[in-house]
Amino acid sequence: MKIRQAMAQIMAPTIQCQMRITKNSLTASPMTAKTWSSLLLKQKKSGNTKSLSKFRVYALKSENSTINRLENLLNLDVTPYTDKIIAEYIWIGGSGIDLRSKSRTISRPVEHPSELPKWNYDGSSTGQAPGEDSEVILYPQAIFKDPFRGGNNILVICDTYTPAGEPIPTNKRARAAEIFSNQKVINEVPWYGIEQEYTLMQTNVRWPLGWPVGGYPGPQGPYYCGVGADKSFGRDISDAHYKACLYAGINISGTNGEVMPGQWEYQVGPSVGIEAGDHIWCSRYLLERITEQIGVVLTLDPKPIEGDWNGAGCHTNYRFTP
């Protein structure tokens, strides 16, 4: 319970991020979270005192009242009231790098993906199927705890198939799973350590976080593993992602600020075989969701800024037992 409460605090965006409003937009001073003021009806009289020409209705509310009501629902623990859980089915979209997901209710908690039903989606809307034959089937392959919903709710990594059971062209996991299930490969115990670099971008201008709009920061050098408001941009996002991965059961092993300001890296592994792919993709999903909440754009672009600025890669370290 303490871990879930801590995650809820970490994942919750600030008031301004959630509401996208400023203090000047409020129509009244803040009130308690449970209070909506009574409506003020302002009567304007014109000639006949019995006739009412206009009413102006003022709904006086506070930031906290709206935020708290929403947070109460988002953090609601339904476990005491139902055995049902929410499963978020996650898959890779048509570009090969974009992530998609949708939710469904499962009748009880599960421990293995084989306990979950297959599902479907419209592949013509993700660039993975033609409009006249758009159904794509999701096969659950790996389960992680859901740090956003908490409780027994889960994240489900899926791969994608035609209704006839054939992997669609963007399904690279099926072939990888075939290779990793080979006994010779199993005997080698293939270990992977993956270093995922990424860049945080300002939402409206597509310029790195912490950079002056239309301008450039000081030269690279002080930012790598740097500390301080003029050297580290996005640490809260990195830390929130780190804890979300640990909560979910992802084998994350570390994180650090990178060479270019606004750029970060985290490491997943050592993981064995297909597990490495499932863990890195789920970690990317968590990062996308966290940046979505805070209002920052995530990019895995290997060269987000042209010129003498550090690129972003996904370095893969490999070890096997001969």
PDB file of C-alpha atoms in Angstrom:
ATOM      1  CA  MET A   1       0.000   0.000   0.000  1.00  0.00           C
ATOM      2  CA  LYS A   2       2.821   2.420   0.851  1.00  0.00           C
ATOM      3  CA  ILE A   3       4.490   1.730  -2.513  1.00  0.00           C
ATOM      4  CA  ARG A   4       1.218   2.360  -4.376  1.00  0.00           C
ATOM      5  CA  GLN A   5       0.564   5.595  -2.482  1.00  0.00           C
ATOM      6  CA  ALA A   6       4.106   6.753  -3.180  1.00  0.00           C
ATOM      7  CA  MET A   7       3.729   5.937  -6.870  1.00  0.00           C
ATOM      8  CA  ALA A   8       0.447   7.853  -7.014  1.00  0.00           C
ATOM      9  CA  GLN A   9       2.193  10.930  -5.652  1.00  0.00           C
ATOM     10  CA  ILE A  10       5.116  10.584  -8.050  1.00  0.00           C
ATOM     11  CA  MET A  11       3.002   9.981 -11.127  1.00  0.00           C
ATOM     12  CA  ALA A  12       0.529  12.787 -10.437  1.00  0.00           C
ATOM     13  CA  PRO A  13       1.355  15.880 -12.483  1.00  0.00           C
ATOM     14  CA  THR A  14       1.399  19.307 -10.931  1.00  0.00           C
ATOM     15  CA  ILE A  15      -1.801  21.334 -10.744  1.00  0.00           C
ATOM     16  CA  GLN A  16      -0.790  23.533 -13.647  1.00  0.00           C
ATOM     17  CA  CYS A  17       0.138  20.533 -15.800  1.00  0.00           C
ATOM     18  CA  GLN A  18      -3.182  18.816 -15.150  1.00  0.00           C
ATOM     19  CA  MET A  19      -5.435  21.808 -15.530  1.00  0.00           C
ATOM     20  CA  ARG A  20      -3.476  23.794 -18.142  1.00  0.00           C
ATOM     21  CA  ILE A  21      -4.749  26.984 -16.463  1.00  0.00           C
ATOM     22  CA  THR A  22      -3.202  29.924 -14.711  1.00  0.00           C
ATOM     23  CA  LYS A  23      -4.156  31.539 -11.467  1.00  0.00           C
ATOM     24  CA  ASN A  24      -5.566  34.513 -13.347  1.00  0.00           C
ATOM     25  CA  SER A  25      -8.161  32.283 -15.035  1.00  0.00           C
ATOM     26  CA  LEU A  26      -9.877  31.486 -11.752  1.00  0.00           C
ATOM     27  CA  THR A  27     -13.146  33.230 -11.032  1.00  0.00           C
ATOM     28  CA  ALA A  28     -12.726  33.084  -7.271  1.00  0.00           C
ATOM     29  CA  SER A  29     -10.162  32.448  -4.585  1.00  0.00           C
ATOM     30  CA  PRO A  30      -9.447  28.787  -3.716  1.00  0.00           C
ATOM     31  CA  MET A  31     -11.833  26.945  -1.434  1.00  0.00           C
ATOM     32  CA  THR A  32     -11.781  23.574   0.262  1.00  0.00           C
ATOM     33  CA  ALA A  33     -11.641  20.492  -1.964  1.00  0.00           C
ATOM     34  CA  LYS A  34     -15.127  19.319  -1.001  1.00  0.00           C
ATOM     35  CA  THR A  35     -16.822  22.672  -1.516  1.00  0.00           C
ATOM     36  CA  TRP A  36     -18.643  24.065  -4.501  1.00  0.00           C
ATOM     37  CA  SER A  37     -20.065  27.460  -3.651  1.00  0.00           C
ATOM     38  CA  SER A  38     -23.753  28.055  -4.107  1.00  0.00           C
ATOM     39  CA  LEU A  39     -24.703  29.567  -7.423  1.00  0.00           C
ATOM     40  CA  LEU A  40     -24.964  33.325  -7.451  1.00  0.00           C
ATOM     41  CA  LEU A  41     -27.970  34.434  -9.357  1.00  0.00           C
ATOM     42  CA  LYS A  42     -27.740  38.042 -10.387  1.00  0.00           C
ATOM     43  CA  GLN A  43     -31.084  39.476 -11.311  1.00  0.00           C
ATOM     44  CA  LYS A  44     -31.435  42.427 -13.644  1.00  0.00           C
ATOM     45  CA  LYS A  45     -34.735  44.241 -13.511  1.00  0.00           C
ATOM     46  CA  SER A  46     -36.209  46.047 -16.499  1.00  0.00           C
ATOM     47  CA  GLY A  47     -39.566  47.830 -16.084  1.00  0.00           C
ATOM     48  CA  ASN A  48     -41.835  45.190 -14.572  1.00  0.00           C
ATOM     49  CA  THR A  49     -40.298  44.058 -11.295  1.00  0.00           C
ATOM     50  CA  LYS A  50     -41.855  40.602 -11.693  1.00  0.00           C
ATOM     51  CA  SER A  51     -40.150  39.887 -14.983  1.00  0.00           C
ATOM     52  CA  LEU A  52     -36.655  38.451 -14.990  1.00  0.00           C
ATOM     53  CA  SER A  53     -34.608  39.501 -17.988  1.00  0.00           C
ATOM     54  CA  LYS A  54     -31.356  37.698 -17.380  1.00  0.00           C
ATOM     55  CA  PHE A  55     -29.629  35.478 -14.919  1.00  0.00           C
ATOM     56  CA  ARG A  56     -25.919  35.282 -14.675  1.00  0.00           C
ATOM     57  CA  VAL A  57     -24.671  32.104 -13.086  1.00  0.00           C
ATOM     58  CA  TYR A  58     -21.286  32.088 -11.468  1.00  0.00           C
ATOM     59  CA  ALA A  59     -19.826  28.707 -10.603  1.00  0.00           C
ATOM     60  CA  LEU A  60     -17.156  29.444  -8.054  1.00  0.00           C
ATOM     61  CA  LYS A  61     -14.667  26.622  -7.876  1.00  0.00           C
ATOM     62  CA  SER A  62     -11.047  26.045  -7.000  1.00  0.00           C
ATOM     63  CA  GLU A  63      -8.174  24.216  -8.596  1.00  0.00           C
ATOM     64  CA  ASN A  64      -8.030  21.831  -5.676  1.00  0.00           C
ATOM     65  CA  SER A  65     -11.700  20.855  -5.834  1.00  0.00           C
ATOM     66  CA  THR A  66     -11.426  19.699  -9.441  1.00  0.00           C
ATOM     67  CA  ILE A  67      -7.999  18.124  -9.073  1.00  0.00           C
ATOM     68  CA  ASN A  68      -8.879  16.251  -5.885  1.00  0.00           C
ATOM     69  CA  ARG A  69     -12.110  14.862  -7.284  1.00  0.00           C
ATOM     70  CA  LEU A  70     -10.285  13.504 -10.321  1.00  0.00           C
ATOM     71  CA  GLU A  71      -7.379  12.158  -8.259  1.00  0.00           C
ATOM     72  CA  ASN A  72      -9.776  10.435  -5.868  1.00  0.00           C
ATOM     73  CA  LEU A  73     -11.236   8.508  -8.779  1.00  0.00           C
ATOM     74  CA  LEU A  74      -7.871   7.783 -10.408  1.00  0.00           C
ATOM     75  CA  ASN A  75      -6.492   6.454  -7.116  1.00  0.00           C
ATOM     76  CA  LEU A  76      -9.654   4.571  -6.201  1.00  0.00           C
ATOM     77  CA  ASP A  77      -8.891   1.050  -4.959  1.00  0.00           C
ATOM     78  CA  VAL A  78     -11.685  -1.198  -6.236  1.00  0.00           C
ATOM     79  CA  THR A  79     -10.125  -4.381  -4.810  1.00  0.00           C
ATOM     80  CA  PRO A  80     -12.454  -4.569  -1.766  1.00  0.00           C
ATOM     81  CA  TYR A  81     -15.516  -4.348  -4.025  1.00  0.00           C
ATOM     82  CA  THR A  82     -14.777  -6.621  -6.979  1.00  0.00           C
ATOM     83  CA  ASP A  83     -12.466  -9.380  -8.164  1.00  0.00           C
ATOM     84  CA  LYS A  84     -12.352  -7.794 -11.602  1.00  0.00           C
ATOM     85  CA  ILE A  85      -9.171  -6.116 -12.813  1.00  0.00           C
ATOM     86  CA  ILE A  86      -8.177  -3.813 -15.665  1.00  0.00           C
ATOM     87  CA  ALA A  87      -5.705  -5.150 -18.204  1.00  0.00           C
ATOM     88  CA  GLU A  88      -3.984  -2.649 -20.496  1.00  0.00           C
ATOM     89  CA  TYR A  89      -3.118  -4.465 -23.740  1.00  0.00           C
ATOM     90  CA  ILE A  90       0.003  -2.901 -25.324  1.00  0.00           C
ATOM     91  CA  TRP A  91       1.394  -3.481 -28.814  1.00  0.00           C
ATOM     92  CA  ILE A  92       3.785  -1.940 -31.341  1.00  0.00           C
ATOM     93  CA  GLY A  93       2.129   0.080 -34.103  1.00  0.00           C
ATOM     94  CA  GLY A  94       2.734   0.282 -37.819  1.00  0.00           C
ATOM     95  CA  SER A  95       5.856   2.462 -37.711  1.00  0.00           C
ATOM     96  CA  GLY A  96       7.674  -0.217 -35.717  1.00  0.00           C
ATOM     97  CA  ILE A  97       8.420   2.264 -32.920  1.00  0.00           C
ATOM     98  CA  ASP A  98       5.044   3.751 -31.926  1.00  0.00           C
ATOM     99  CA  LEU A  99       3.164   2.150 -29.055  1.00  0.00           C
ATOM    100  CA  ARG A 100      -0.588   1.587 -28.871  1.00  0.00           C
ATOM    101  CA  SER A 101      -2.766   0.344 -26.024  1.00  0.00           C
ATOM    102  CA  LYS A 102      -6.345  -0.190 -24.937  1.00  0.00           C
ATOM    103  CA  SER A 103      -8.032  -1.466 -21.783  1.00  0.00           C
ATOM    104  CA  ARG A 104     -10.353  -4.331 -20.982  1.00  0.00           C
ATOM    105  CA  THR A 105     -11.938  -5.831 -17.893  1.00  0.00           C
ATOM    106  CA  ILE A 106     -10.767  -9.273 -16.765  1.00  0.00           C
ATOM    107  CA  SER A 107     -12.981 -11.264 -14.398  1.00  0.00           C
ATOM    108  CA  ARG A 108     -10.225 -12.064 -11.867  1.00  0.00           C
ATOM    109  CA  PRO A 109      -6.537 -11.468 -11.139  1.00  0.00           C
ATOM    110  CA  VAL A 110      -4.134 -13.447 -13.331  1.00  0.00           C
ATOM    111  CA  GLU A 111      -0.511 -14.488 -12.986  1.00  0.00           C
ATOM    112  CA  HIS A 112       0.393 -15.676 -16.478  1.00  0.00           C
ATOM    113  CA  PRO A 113      -0.411 -14.356 -19.972  1.00  0.00           C
ATOM    114  CA  SER A 114      -1.878 -17.738 -20.935  1.00  0.00           C
ATOM    115  CA  GLU A 115      -4.780 -16.940 -18.586  1.00  0.00           C
ATOM    116  CA  LEU A 116      -5.720 -13.897 -20.656  1.00  0.00           C
ATOM    117  CA  PRO A 117      -7.978 -13.871 -23.714  1.00  0.00           C
ATOM    118  CA  LYS A 118      -6.798 -12.814 -27.132  1.00  0.00           C
ATOM    119  CA  TRP A 119      -8.208  -9.522 -28.355  1.00  0.00           C
ATOM    120  CA  ASN A 120      -8.457  -7.601 -31.594  1.00  0.00           C
ATOM    121  CA  TYR A 121      -8.148  -4.102 -33.012  1.00  0.00           C
ATOM    122  CA  ASP A 122      -8.530  -2.160 -36.245  1.00  0.00           C
ATOM    123  CA  GLY A 123      -5.191  -2.515 -37.996  1.00  0.00           C
ATOM    124  CA  SER A 124      -6.161  -0.054 -40.736  1.00  0.00           C
ATOM    125  CA  SER A 125      -6.037   2.697 -38.097  1.00  0.00           C
ATOM    126  CA  THR A 126      -2.476   1.821 -37.059  1.00  0.00           C
ATOM    127  CA  GLY A 127      -0.965   1.259 -40.524  1.00  0.00           C
ATOM    128  CA  GLN A 128      -0.923  -2.529 -40.094  1.00  0.00           C
ATOM    129  CA  ALA A 129      -3.798  -3.764 -42.254  1.00  0.00           C
ATOM    130  CA  PRO A 130      -5.872  -2.677 -45.280  1.00  0.00           C
ATOM    131  CA  GLY A 131      -9.306  -1.172 -44.721  1.00  0.00           C
ATOM    132  CA  GLU A 132     -11.138  -4.073 -46.380  1.00  0.00           C
ATOM    133  CA  ASP A 133      -9.485  -6.643 -44.086  1.00  0.00           C
ATOM    134  CA  SER A 134      -8.501  -4.658 -41.006  1.00  0.00           C
ATOM    135  CA  GLU A 135      -8.833  -7.072 -38.084  1.00  0.00           C
ATOM    136  CA  VAL A 136      -5.594  -7.797 -36.208  1.00  0.00           C
ATOM    137  CA  ILE A 137      -5.450 -10.191 -33.262  1.00  0.00           C
ATOM    138  CA  LEU A 138      -3.522  -9.448 -30.052  1.00  0.00           C
ATOM    139  CA  TYR A 139      -1.775 -12.379 -28.346  1.00  0.00           C
ATOM    140  CA  PRO A 140      -0.841 -11.666 -24.693  1.00  0.00           C
ATOM    141  CA  GLN A 141       2.838 -12.512 -24.136  1.00  0.00           C
ATOM    142  CA  ALA A 142       4.069 -10.845 -20.912  1.00  0.00           C
ATOM    143  CA  ILE A 143       2.468  -9.314 -17.814  1.00  0.00           C
ATOM    144  CA  PHE A 144       3.651  -6.417 -15.630  1.00  0.00           C
ATOM    145  CA  LYS A 145       2.072  -4.686 -12.655  1.00  0.00           C
ATOM    146  CA  ASP A 146       0.328  -1.441 -13.540  1.00  0.00           C
ATOM    147  CA  PRO A 147       1.902   1.486 -11.619  1.00  0.00           C
ATOM    148  CA  PHE A 148      -0.767   3.905 -12.841  1.00  0.00           C
ATOM    149  CA  ARG A 149      -3.825   1.990 -11.645  1.00  0.00           C
ATOM    150  CA  GLY A 150      -2.204  -0.033  -8.863  1.00  0.00           C
ATOM    151  CA  GLY A 151      -3.985  -2.940  -7.171  1.00  0.00           C
ATOM    152  CA  ASN A 152      -4.153  -6.163  -9.169  1.00  0.00           C
ATOM    153  CA  ASN A 153      -4.356  -4.283 -12.471  1.00  0.00           C
ATOM    154  CA  ILE A 154      -1.820  -5.216 -15.123  1.00  0.00           C
ATOM    155  CA  LEU A 155       0.005  -4.139 -18.248  1.00  0.00           C
ATOM    156  CA  VAL A 156       0.060  -6.774 -20.994  1.00  0.00           C
ATOM    157  CA  ILE A 157       2.703  -6.838 -23.723  1.00  0.00           C
ATOM    158  CA  CYS A 158       1.159  -8.363 -26.843  1.00  0.00           C
ATOM    159  CA  ASP A 159       2.259  -9.285 -30.334  1.00  0.00           C
ATOM    160  CA  THR A 160       0.098  -9.147 -33.421  1.00  0.00           C
ATOM    161  CA  TYR A 161      -1.384 -11.727 -35.835  1.00  0.00           C
ATOM    162  CA  THR A 162      -3.854 -12.099 -38.666  1.00  0.00           C
ATOM    163  CA  PRO A 163      -7.170 -13.845 -37.849  1.00  0.00           C
ATOM    164  CA  ALA A 164      -5.633 -16.947 -39.467  1.00  0.00           C
ATOM    165  CA  GLY A 165      -2.848 -16.926 -36.870  1.00  0.00           C
ATOM    166  CA  GLU A 166       0.014 -15.632 -39.029  1.00  0.00           C
ATOM    167  CA  PRO A 167       2.317 -12.933 -37.582  1.00  0.00           C
ATOM    168  CA  ILE A 168       1.737  -9.629 -39.382  1.00  0.00           C
ATOM    169  CA  PRO A 169       4.838  -8.012 -40.980  1.00  0.00           C
ATOM    170  CA  THR A 170       5.478  -5.620 -38.082  1.00  0.00           C
ATOM    171  CA  ASN A 171       5.443  -8.481 -35.550  1.00  0.00           C
ATOM    172  CA  LYS A 172       9.162  -9.030 -34.961  1.00  0.00           C
ATOM    173  CA  ARG A 173       8.611 -10.696 -31.588  1.00  0.00           C
ATOM    174  CA  ALA A 174       7.220 -13.920 -33.102  1.00  0.00           C
ATOM    175  CA  ARG A 175      10.458 -14.685 -34.966  1.00  0.00           C
ATOM    176  CA  ALA A 176      12.573 -13.679 -31.964  1.00  0.00           C
ATOM    177  CA  ALA A 177      10.576 -15.983 -29.680  1.00  0.00           C
ATOM    178  CA  GLU A 178      11.105 -18.824 -32.166  1.00  0.00           C
ATOM    179  CA  ILE A 179      14.872 -18.274 -32.055  1.00  0.00           C
ATOM    180  CA  PHE A 180      15.063 -17.954 -28.272  1.00  0.00           C
ATOM    181  CA  SER A 181      13.029 -21.143 -27.789  1.00  0.00           C
ATOM    182  CA  ASN A 182      15.626 -23.172 -29.702  1.00  0.00           C
ATOM    183  CA  GLN A 183      17.327 -25.519 -27.234  1.00  0.00           C
ATOM    184  CA  LYS A 184      20.793 -24.592 -28.461  1.00  0.00           C
ATOM    185  CA  VAL A 185      20.075 -20.926 -27.751  1.00  0.00           C
ATOM    186  CA  ILE A 186      18.535 -21.754 -24.372  1.00  0.00           C
ATOM    187  CA  ASN A 187      21.708 -23.620 -23.409  1.00  0.00           C
ATOM    188  CA  GLU A 188      23.791 -20.533 -24.224  1.00  0.00           C
ATOM    189  CA  VAL A 189      21.784 -18.452 -21.696  1.00  0.00           C
ATOM    190  CA  PRO A 190      21.891 -15.237 -23.781  1.00  0.00           C
ATOM    191  CA  TRP A 191      22.138 -12.208 -21.493  1.00  0.00           C
ATOM    192  CA  TYR A 192      21.238  -8.754 -22.718  1.00  0.00           C
ATOM    193  CA  GLY A 193      21.869  -5.366 -21.165  1.00  0.00           C
ATOM    194  CA  ILE A 194      20.119  -2.539 -23.015  1.00  0.00           C
ATOM    195  CA  GLU A 195      20.986   1.155 -22.684  1.00  0.00           C
ATOM    196  CA  GLN A 196      18.051   3.261 -23.841  1.00  0.00           C
ATOM    197  CA  GLU A 197      18.759   6.935 -24.509  1.00  0.00           C
ATOM    198  CA  TYR A 198      15.939   9.416 -25.063  1.00  0.00           C
ATOM    199  CA  THR A 199      15.312  13.158 -25.382  1.00  0.00           C
ATOM    200  CA  LEU A 200      12.605  15.195 -23.674  1.00  0.00           C
ATOM    201  CA  MET A 201      11.053  17.842 -25.895  1.00  0.00           C
ATOM    202  CA  GLN A 202       8.953  20.917 -25.157  1.00  0.00           C
ATOM    203  CA  THR A 203       5.389  20.261 -26.305  1.00  0.00           C
ATOM    204  CA  ASN A 204       4.588  23.157 -28.615  1.00  0.00           C
ATOM    205  CA  VAL A 205       7.959  23.968 -30.148  1.00  0.00           C
ATOM    206  CA  ARG A 206       9.581  20.508 -30.459  1.00  0.00           C
ATOM    207  CA  TRP A 207      12.755  21.808 -28.881  1.00  0.00           C
ATOM    208  CA  PRO A 208      14.625  20.012 -26.062  1.00  0.00           C
ATOM    209  CA  LEU A 209      13.526  20.544 -22.486  1.00  0.00           C
ATOM    210  CA  GLY A 210      15.594  23.232 -20.782  1.00  0.00           C
ATOM    211  CA  TRP A 211      16.717  24.859 -24.040  1.00  0.00           C
ATOM    212  CA  PRO A 212      15.781  28.480 -24.767  1.00  0.00           C
ATOM    213  CA  VAL A 213      13.112  28.533 -27.472  1.00  0.00           C
ATOM    214  CA  GLY A 214      14.811  29.163 -30.800  1.00  0.00           C
ATOM    215  CA  GLY A 215      18.229  29.234 -29.123  1.00  0.00           C
ATOM    216  CA  TYR A 216      20.909  26.941 -27.767  1.00  0.00           C
ATOM    217  CA  PRO A 217      22.305  26.188 -24.315  1.00  0.00           C
ATOM    218  CA  GLY A 218      25.968  26.322 -23.432  1.00  0.00           C
ATOM    219  CA  PRO A 219      28.354  23.775 -24.993  1.00  0.00           C
ATOM    220  CA  GLN A 220      28.170  20.113 -24.010  1.00  0.00           C
ATOM    221  CA  GLY A 221      30.329  19.084 -21.097  1.00  0.00           C
ATOM    222  CA  PRO A 222      28.613  19.921 -17.802  1.00  0.00           C
ATOM    223  CA  TYR A 223      25.348  18.078 -18.529  1.00  0.00           C
ATOM    224  CA  TYR A 224      26.435  14.425 -18.495  1.00  0.00           C
ATOM    225  CA  CYS A 225      25.437  13.091 -15.028  1.00  0.00           C
ATOM    226  CA  GLY A 226      25.182  16.781 -14.083  1.00  0.00           C
ATOM    227  CA  VAL A 227      23.495  18.193 -11.015  1.00  0.00           C
ATOM    228  CA  GLY A 228      21.840  21.606 -10.739  1.00  0.00           C
ATOM    229  CA  ALA A 229      19.037  23.641 -12.267  1.00  0.00           C
ATOM    230  CA  ASP A 230      21.305  24.885 -15.063  1.00  0.00           C
ATOM    231  CA  LYS A 231      22.572  21.404 -15.956  1.00  0.00           C
ATOM    232  CA  SER A 232      19.783  18.888 -15.323  1.00  0.00           C
ATOM    233  CA  PHE A 233      16.425  19.145 -17.106  1.00  0.00           C
ATOM    234  CA  GLY A 234      13.764  16.484 -16.528  1.00  0.00           C
ATOM    235  CA  ARG A 235      15.147  14.659 -13.489  1.00  0.00           C
ATOM    236  CA  ASP A 236      11.661  14.223 -11.984  1.00  0.00           C
ATOM    237  CA  ILE A 237      10.541  12.428 -15.124  1.00  0.00           C
ATOM    238  CA  SER A 238      13.589  10.154 -15.010  1.00  0.00           C
ATOM    239  CA  ASP A 239      13.053   9.367 -11.322  1.00  0.00           C
ATOM    240  CA  ALA A 240       9.314   8.768 -11.756  1.00  0.00           C
ATOM    241  CA  HIS A 241      10.063   6.395 -14.627  1.00  0.00           C
ATOM    242  CA  TYR A 242      12.700   4.577 -12.579  1.00  0.00           C
ATOM    243  CA  LYS A 243      10.255   3.885  -9.737  1.00  0.00           C
ATOM    244  CA  ALA A 244       7.428   2.995 -12.116  1.00  0.00           C
ATOM    245  CA  CYS A 245       9.663   0.358 -13.742  1.00  0.00           C
ATOM    246  CA  LEU A 246      10.617  -1.121 -10.374  1.00  0.00           C
ATOM    247  CA  TYR A 247       6.957  -1.231  -9.343  1.00  0.00           C
ATOM    248  CA  ALA A 248       5.961  -2.896 -12.616  1.00  0.00           C
ATOM    249  CA  GLY A 249       8.616  -5.615 -12.275  1.00  0.00           C
ATOM    250  CA  ILE A 250      10.823  -4.376 -15.101  1.00  0.00           C
ATOM    251  CA  ASN A 251      14.480  -5.267 -14.626  1.00  0.00           C
ATOM    252  CA  ILE A 252      15.734  -1.679 -14.746  1.00  0.00           C
ATOM    253  CA  SER A 253      19.275  -1.361 -13.426  1.00  0.00           C
ATOM    254  CA  GLY A 254      20.094   2.346 -13.527  1.00  0.00           C
ATOM    255  CA  THR A 255      19.643   5.789 -15.046  1.00  0.00           C
ATOM    256  CA  ASN A 256      21.671   8.942 -15.702  1.00  0.00           C
ATOM    257  CA  GLY A 257      21.623  12.308 -17.401  1.00  0.00           C
ATOM    258  CA  GLU A 258      23.217  12.271 -20.857  1.00  0.00           C
ATOM    259  CA  VAL A 259      25.664  14.477 -22.775  1.00  0.00           C
ATOM    260  CA  MET A 260      23.079  16.744 -24.422  1.00  0.00           C
ATOM    261  CA  PRO A 261      20.879  18.789 -22.064  1.00  0.00           C
ATOM    262  CA  GLY A 262      17.352  17.406 -21.948  1.00  0.00           C
ATOM    263  CA  GLN A 263      18.658  13.936 -22.801  1.00  0.00           C
ATOM    264  CA  TRP A 264      18.593  10.913 -20.463  1.00  0.00           C
ATOM    265  CA  GLU A 265      19.458   7.245 -20.409  1.00  0.00           C
ATOM    266  CA  TYR A 266      18.261   4.219 -18.474  1.00  0.00           C
ATOM    267  CA  GLN A 267      19.467   0.632 -18.517  1.00  0.00           C
ATOM    268  CA  VAL A 268      17.404  -2.565 -18.577  1.00  0.00           C
ATOM    269  CA  GLY A 269      19.011  -5.892 -17.719  1.00  0.00           C
ATOM    270  CA  PRO A 270      20.764  -8.145 -17.490  1.00  0.00           C
ATOM    271  CA  SER A 271      17.804 -10.040 -18.928  1.00  0.00           C
ATOM    272  CA  VAL A 272      17.766 -13.445 -20.588  1.00  0.00           C
ATOM    273  CA  GLY A 273      16.380 -14.059 -24.069  1.00  0.00           C
ATOM    274  CA  ILE A 274      12.998 -12.708 -25.154  1.00  0.00           C
ATOM    275  CA  GLU A 275      12.470 -11.195 -21.691  1.00  0.00           C
ATOM    276  CA  ALA A 276      14.891  -8.407 -22.617  1.00  0.00           C
ATOM    277  CA  GLY A 277      12.636  -7.265 -25.463  1.00  0.00           C
ATOM    278  CA  ASP A 278       9.471  -7.435 -23.388  1.00  0.00           C
ATOM    279  CA  HIS A 279      11.064  -5.423 -20.581  1.00  0.00           C
ATOM    280  CA  ILE A 280      12.494  -2.693 -22.813  1.00  0.00           C
ATOM    281  CA  TRP A 281       9.195  -2.225 -24.661  1.00  0.00           C
ATOM    282  CA  CYS A 282       7.190  -2.053 -21.442  1.00  0.00           C
ATOM    283  CA  SER A 283       9.701   0.454 -20.034  1.00  0.00           C
ATOM    284  CA  ARG A 284       9.223   2.607 -23.156  1.00  0.00           C
ATOM    285  CA  TYR A 285       5.462   2.443 -22.668  1.00  0.00           C
ATOM    286  CA  LEU A 286       5.802   3.648 -19.072  1.00  0.00           C
ATOM    287  CA  LEU A 287       8.020   6.517 -20.195  1.00  0.00           C
ATOM    288  CA  GLU A 288       5.509   7.530 -22.865  1.00  0.00           C
ATOM    289  CA  ARG A 289       2.700   7.536 -20.303  1.00  0.00           C
ATOM    290  CA  ILE A 290       4.667   9.557 -17.740  1.00  0.00           C
ATOM    291  CA  THR A 291       5.684  12.214 -20.259  1.00  0.00           C
ATOM    292  CA  GLU A 292       2.076  12.277 -21.488  1.00  0.00           C
ATOM    293  CA  GLN A 293       0.901  13.072 -17.968  1.00  0.00           C
ATOM    294  CA  ILE A 294       3.424  15.821 -17.382  1.00  0.00           C
ATOM    295  CA  GLY A 295       2.956  17.436 -20.799  1.00  0.00           C
ATOM    296  CA  VAL A 296       6.395  16.727 -22.268  1.00  0.00           C
ATOM    297  CA  VAL A 297       7.090  14.981 -25.578  1.00  0.00           C
ATOM    298  CA  LEU A 298       9.319  11.892 -25.601  1.00  0.00           C
ATOM    299  CA  THR A 299      11.445  11.147 -28.650  1.00  0.00           C
ATOM    300  CA  LEU A 300      13.741   8.201 -29.368  1.00  0.00           C
ATOM    301  CA  ASP A 301      15.025   9.943 -32.498  1.00  0.00           C
ATOM    302  CA  PRO A 302      18.718   9.033 -32.869  1.00  0.00           C
ATOM    303  CA  LYS A 303      19.558  12.599 -33.922  1.00  0.00           C
ATOM    304  CA  PRO A 304      16.881  14.978 -32.615  1.00  0.00           C
ATOM    305  CA  ILE A 305      19.049  18.108 -33.013  1.00  0.00           C
ATOM    306  CA  GLU A 306      21.315  18.657 -35.985  1.00  0.00           C
ATOM    307  CA  GLY A 307      24.875  19.834 -35.544  1.00  0.00           C
ATOM    308  CA  ASP A 308      27.456  19.118 -32.861  1.00  0.00           C
ATOM    309  CA  TRP A 309      24.972  17.721 -30.372  1.00  0.00           C
ATOM    310  CA  ASN A 310      24.952  14.240 -28.898  1.00  0.00           C
ATOM    311  CA  GLY A 311      22.729  11.645 -30.571  1.00  0.00           C
ATOM    312  CA  ALA A 312      20.497   9.137 -28.767  1.00  0.00           C
ATOM    313  CA  GLY A 313      20.822   5.409 -29.258  1.00  0.00           C
ATOM    314  CA  CYS A 314      19.798   2.076 -27.811  1.00  0.00           C
ATOM    315  CA  HIS A 315      23.038   0.240 -27.115  1.00  0.00           C
ATOM    316  CA  THR A 316      22.760  -3.500 -26.684  1.00  0.00           C
ATOM    317  CA  ASN A 317      25.288  -5.476 -24.630  1.00  0.00           C
ATOM    318  CA  TYR A 318      25.382  -9.251 -25.066  1.00  0.00           C
ATOM    319  CA  ARG A 319      26.904 -12.142 -23.183  1.00  0.00           C
ATOM    320  CA  PHE A 320      26.430 -15.879 -23.588  1.00  0.00           C
ATOM    321  CA  THR A 321      27.701 -19.081 -22.015  1.00  0.00           C
ATOM    322  CA  PRO A 322      29.745 -21.125 -24.557  1.00  0.00           C
TER     323      PRO A 322
END
